[in-house]
C-alpha cells in the first residue's frame, strides 16, 4: 500500500500531466480556429514551439536514458 506522501506525489504528477495535456490540446487543436487578434493568444507561445519543445524534450529524455544505460552497464563491467 502506498504511503500518504506517495499518493500526494502521484496526484500532483497526474494533475500536472492533465494540465499540460489540456494546455497543449487547446494550443494545437482549438487555437487555430480562433481569430489571431483574440486575447487568448497572449497565453500561448508561437505555433513553432509546439513542435520544437516536444522534440527537444524527447531528445533530452533519450539522452538521459542512454546515459543511465551506459553508466549502469559500465558499473557491471567494473565489478
Short mmCIF file of N, CA and C in Angstrom, two decimals:
data_model
loop_
_atom_site.label_atom_id
_atom_site.label_comp_id
_atom_site.label_asym_id
_atom_site.label_seq_id
_atom_site.Cartn_x
_atom_site.Cartn_y
_atom_site.Cartn_z
N UNK A 1 0.83 -1.17 0.00
CA UNK A 1 0.00 0.00 0.00
C UNK A 1 0.88 1.24 0.00
N UNK A 2 0.49 2.21 -0.77
CA UNK A 2 1.26 3.44 -0.89
C UNK A 2 1.05 4.32 0.34
N UNK A 3 2.12 5.02 0.70
CA UNK A 3 2.02 5.93 1.83
C UNK A 3 1.30 7.20 1.39
N UNK A 4 0.99 8.04 2.34
CA UNK A 4 0.30 9.29 2.04
C UNK A 4 1.16 10.21 1.18
N UNK A 5 2.46 10.21 1.42
CA UNK A 5 3.37 11.03 0.62
C UNK A 5 3.39 10.55 -0.84
N UNK A 6 3.44 9.23 -1.03
CA UNK A 6 3.42 8.68 -2.37
C UNK A 6 2.13 9.05 -3.09
N UNK A 7 1.02 9.02 -2.39
CA UNK A 7 -0.26 9.36 -3.00
C UNK A 7 -0.33 10.84 -3.38
N UNK A 8 0.21 11.70 -2.54
CA UNK A 8 0.21 13.13 -2.84
C UNK A 8 1.11 13.41 -4.04
N UNK A 9 2.29 12.80 -4.08
CA UNK A 9 3.20 12.99 -5.21
C UNK A 9 2.56 12.45 -6.49
N UNK A 10 1.94 11.29 -6.41
CA UNK A 10 1.26 10.72 -7.56
C UNK A 10 0.13 11.60 -8.06
N UNK A 11 -0.67 12.13 -7.13
CA UNK A 11 -1.75 13.03 -7.51
C UNK A 11 -1.21 14.29 -8.16
N UNK A 12 -0.12 14.82 -7.62
CA UNK A 12 0.49 16.01 -8.20
C UNK A 12 0.99 15.76 -9.62
N UNK A 13 1.62 14.60 -9.85
CA UNK A 13 2.10 14.27 -11.19
C UNK A 13 0.95 14.09 -12.17
N UNK A 14 -0.13 13.44 -11.74
CA UNK A 14 -1.29 13.26 -12.60
C UNK A 14 -1.94 14.61 -12.91
N UNK A 15 -2.07 15.47 -11.89
CA UNK A 15 -2.67 16.80 -12.10
C UNK A 15 -1.82 17.63 -13.06
N UNK A 16 -0.50 17.60 -12.89
CA UNK A 16 0.40 18.33 -13.78
C UNK A 16 0.29 17.82 -15.21
N UNK A 17 0.25 16.50 -15.37
CA UNK A 17 0.11 15.91 -16.70
C UNK A 17 -1.22 16.29 -17.35
N UNK A 18 -2.27 16.34 -16.57
CA UNK A 18 -3.58 16.71 -17.10
C UNK A 18 -3.59 18.17 -17.55
N UNK A 19 -3.03 19.05 -16.74
CA UNK A 19 -2.96 20.47 -17.11
C UNK A 19 -2.11 20.65 -18.37
N UNK A 20 -0.99 19.98 -18.44
CA UNK A 20 -0.13 20.07 -19.61
C UNK A 20 -0.84 19.54 -20.85
N UNK A 21 -1.56 18.44 -20.73
CA UNK A 21 -2.29 17.88 -21.86
C UNK A 21 -3.39 18.83 -22.34
N UNK A 22 -4.13 19.40 -21.42
CA UNK A 22 -5.21 20.33 -21.79
C UNK A 22 -4.63 21.57 -22.46
N UNK A 23 -3.55 22.12 -21.91
CA UNK A 23 -2.90 23.30 -22.49
C UNK A 23 -2.43 23.01 -23.90
N UNK A 24 -1.74 21.89 -24.09
CA UNK A 24 -1.20 21.55 -25.41
C UNK A 24 -2.33 21.28 -26.40
N UNK A 25 -3.40 20.62 -25.95
CA UNK A 25 -4.53 20.34 -26.83
C UNK A 25 -5.20 21.62 -27.29
N UNK A 26 -5.41 22.55 -26.37
CA UNK A 26 -6.01 23.84 -26.75
C UNK A 26 -5.08 24.57 -27.70
N UNK A 27 -3.79 24.54 -27.43
CA UNK A 27 -2.80 25.24 -28.23
C UNK A 27 -2.76 24.73 -29.66
N UNK A 28 -2.83 23.41 -29.83
CA UNK A 28 -2.65 22.80 -31.14
C UNK A 28 -3.96 22.63 -31.90
N UNK A 29 -5.03 22.23 -31.22
CA UNK A 29 -6.27 21.87 -31.91
C UNK A 29 -7.27 23.02 -31.96
N UNK A 30 -7.44 23.73 -30.88
CA UNK A 30 -8.51 24.73 -30.81
C UNK A 30 -8.04 26.11 -31.25
N UNK A 31 -6.84 26.50 -30.87
CA UNK A 31 -6.35 27.85 -31.13
C UNK A 31 -6.31 28.25 -32.61
N UNK A 32 -6.02 27.36 -33.54
CA UNK A 32 -6.03 27.77 -34.95
C UNK A 32 -7.40 28.23 -35.46
N UNK A 33 -8.46 27.84 -34.80
CA UNK A 33 -9.80 28.22 -35.23
C UNK A 33 -10.29 29.52 -34.59
N UNK A 34 -9.47 30.11 -33.73
CA UNK A 34 -9.82 31.37 -33.08
C UNK A 34 -9.07 32.50 -33.78
N UNK A 35 -9.72 33.62 -33.96
CA UNK A 35 -9.09 34.76 -34.64
C UNK A 35 -7.78 35.13 -33.96
N UNK A 36 -6.81 35.52 -34.78
CA UNK A 36 -5.48 35.82 -34.23
C UNK A 36 -5.44 37.09 -33.38
N UNK A 37 -6.45 37.95 -33.49
CA UNK A 37 -6.47 39.15 -32.66
C UNK A 37 -7.23 38.95 -31.35
N UNK A 38 -7.69 37.72 -31.09
CA UNK A 38 -8.40 37.43 -29.84
C UNK A 38 -7.40 37.42 -28.69
N UNK A 39 -7.85 37.78 -27.51
CA UNK A 39 -6.98 37.91 -26.34
C UNK A 39 -6.39 36.61 -25.82
N UNK A 40 -6.98 35.48 -26.18
CA UNK A 40 -6.49 34.20 -25.66
C UNK A 40 -5.11 33.85 -26.22
N UNK A 41 -4.77 34.41 -27.36
CA UNK A 41 -3.48 34.10 -27.98
C UNK A 41 -2.29 34.60 -27.16
N UNK A 42 -2.49 35.54 -26.27
CA UNK A 42 -1.39 36.04 -25.45
C UNK A 42 -0.91 35.02 -24.43
N UNK A 43 -1.71 33.99 -24.14
CA UNK A 43 -1.35 32.98 -23.15
C UNK A 43 -0.59 31.80 -23.75
N UNK A 44 -0.38 31.82 -25.06
CA UNK A 44 0.26 30.70 -25.73
C UNK A 44 1.48 31.17 -26.50
N UNK A 45 2.47 30.30 -26.60
CA UNK A 45 3.67 30.58 -27.38
C UNK A 45 3.34 30.49 -28.87
N UNK A 46 4.24 30.98 -29.73
CA UNK A 46 4.03 30.81 -31.17
C UNK A 46 3.94 29.33 -31.55
N UNK A 47 3.28 29.03 -32.64
CA UNK A 47 3.00 27.65 -33.05
C UNK A 47 4.26 26.85 -33.33
N UNK A 48 5.36 27.49 -33.70
CA UNK A 48 6.59 26.76 -34.00
C UNK A 48 7.07 25.98 -32.78
N UNK A 49 6.84 26.55 -31.62
CA UNK A 49 7.28 25.90 -30.39
C UNK A 49 6.48 24.63 -30.08
N UNK A 50 5.33 24.47 -30.70
CA UNK A 50 4.53 23.27 -30.49
C UNK A 50 5.24 22.03 -31.00
N UNK A 51 6.15 22.21 -31.94
CA UNK A 51 6.94 21.09 -32.45
C UNK A 51 8.31 21.06 -31.78
N UNK A 52 8.91 22.22 -31.61
CA UNK A 52 10.27 22.29 -31.09
C UNK A 52 10.36 21.77 -29.66
N UNK A 53 9.44 22.17 -28.80
CA UNK A 53 9.52 21.78 -27.38
C UNK A 53 9.41 20.26 -27.19
N UNK A 54 8.42 19.57 -27.79
CA UNK A 54 8.37 18.11 -27.62
C UNK A 54 9.58 17.38 -28.22
N UNK A 55 10.10 17.88 -29.34
CA UNK A 55 11.27 17.24 -29.95
C UNK A 55 12.49 17.38 -29.03
N UNK A 56 12.71 18.56 -28.50
CA UNK A 56 13.85 18.77 -27.59
C UNK A 56 13.67 17.95 -26.31
N UNK A 57 12.45 17.91 -25.78
CA UNK A 57 12.20 17.12 -24.57
C UNK A 57 12.43 15.63 -24.84
N UNK A 58 12.00 15.16 -26.00
CA UNK A 58 12.22 13.76 -26.35
C UNK A 58 13.69 13.43 -26.51
N UNK A 59 14.44 14.32 -27.15
CA UNK A 59 15.87 14.09 -27.30
C UNK A 59 16.59 14.09 -25.96
N UNK A 60 16.21 15.01 -25.08
CA UNK A 60 16.81 15.02 -23.75
C UNK A 60 16.47 13.76 -22.96
N UNK A 61 15.24 13.28 -23.11
CA UNK A 61 14.84 12.04 -22.44
C UNK A 61 15.65 10.86 -22.98
N UNK A 62 15.80 10.76 -24.29
CA UNK A 62 16.61 9.68 -24.87
C UNK A 62 18.07 9.78 -24.44
N UNK A 63 18.59 10.98 -24.38
CA UNK A 63 19.96 11.18 -23.91
C UNK A 63 20.12 10.73 -22.46
N UNK A 64 19.15 11.07 -21.63
CA UNK A 64 19.19 10.67 -20.22
C UNK A 64 19.10 9.15 -20.08
N UNK A 65 18.19 8.52 -20.84
CA UNK A 65 18.05 7.07 -20.78
C UNK A 65 19.33 6.40 -21.26
N UNK A 66 19.89 6.91 -22.35
CA UNK A 66 21.14 6.34 -22.85
C UNK A 66 22.28 6.49 -21.86
N UNK A 67 22.36 7.63 -21.21
CA UNK A 67 23.40 7.85 -20.21
C UNK A 67 23.22 6.90 -19.03
N UNK A 68 22.00 6.74 -18.59
CA UNK A 68 21.74 5.81 -17.48
C UNK A 68 22.09 4.39 -17.88
N UNK A 69 21.77 4.01 -19.12
CA UNK A 69 22.09 2.67 -19.60
C UNK A 69 23.59 2.45 -19.65
N UNK A 70 24.31 3.43 -20.19
CA UNK A 70 25.76 3.29 -20.28
C UNK A 70 26.41 3.26 -18.90
N UNK A 71 25.93 4.10 -18.00
CA UNK A 71 26.51 4.12 -16.65
C UNK A 71 26.24 2.82 -15.92
N UNK A 72 25.04 2.28 -16.07
CA UNK A 72 24.73 1.03 -15.38
C UNK A 72 25.48 -0.14 -16.00
N UNK A 73 25.68 -0.15 -17.32
CA UNK A 73 26.42 -1.24 -17.94
C UNK A 73 27.91 -1.13 -17.60
N UNK A 74 28.45 0.07 -17.52
CA UNK A 74 29.84 0.22 -17.10
C UNK A 74 30.03 -0.20 -15.66
N UNK A 75 29.06 0.04 -14.84
CA UNK A 75 29.13 -0.35 -13.43
C UNK A 75 29.23 -1.86 -13.31
N UNK A 76 28.47 -2.60 -14.11
CA UNK A 76 28.52 -4.06 -14.06
C UNK A 76 29.86 -4.58 -14.53
N UNK A 77 30.46 -3.94 -15.53
CA UNK A 77 31.73 -4.41 -16.04
C UNK A 77 32.89 -4.10 -15.10
N UNK A 78 32.73 -3.09 -14.29
CA UNK A 78 33.79 -2.73 -13.36
C UNK A 78 33.89 -3.69 -12.18
N UNK A 79 32.79 -4.34 -11.83
CA UNK A 79 32.80 -5.24 -10.67
C UNK A 79 33.33 -6.59 -11.01
#
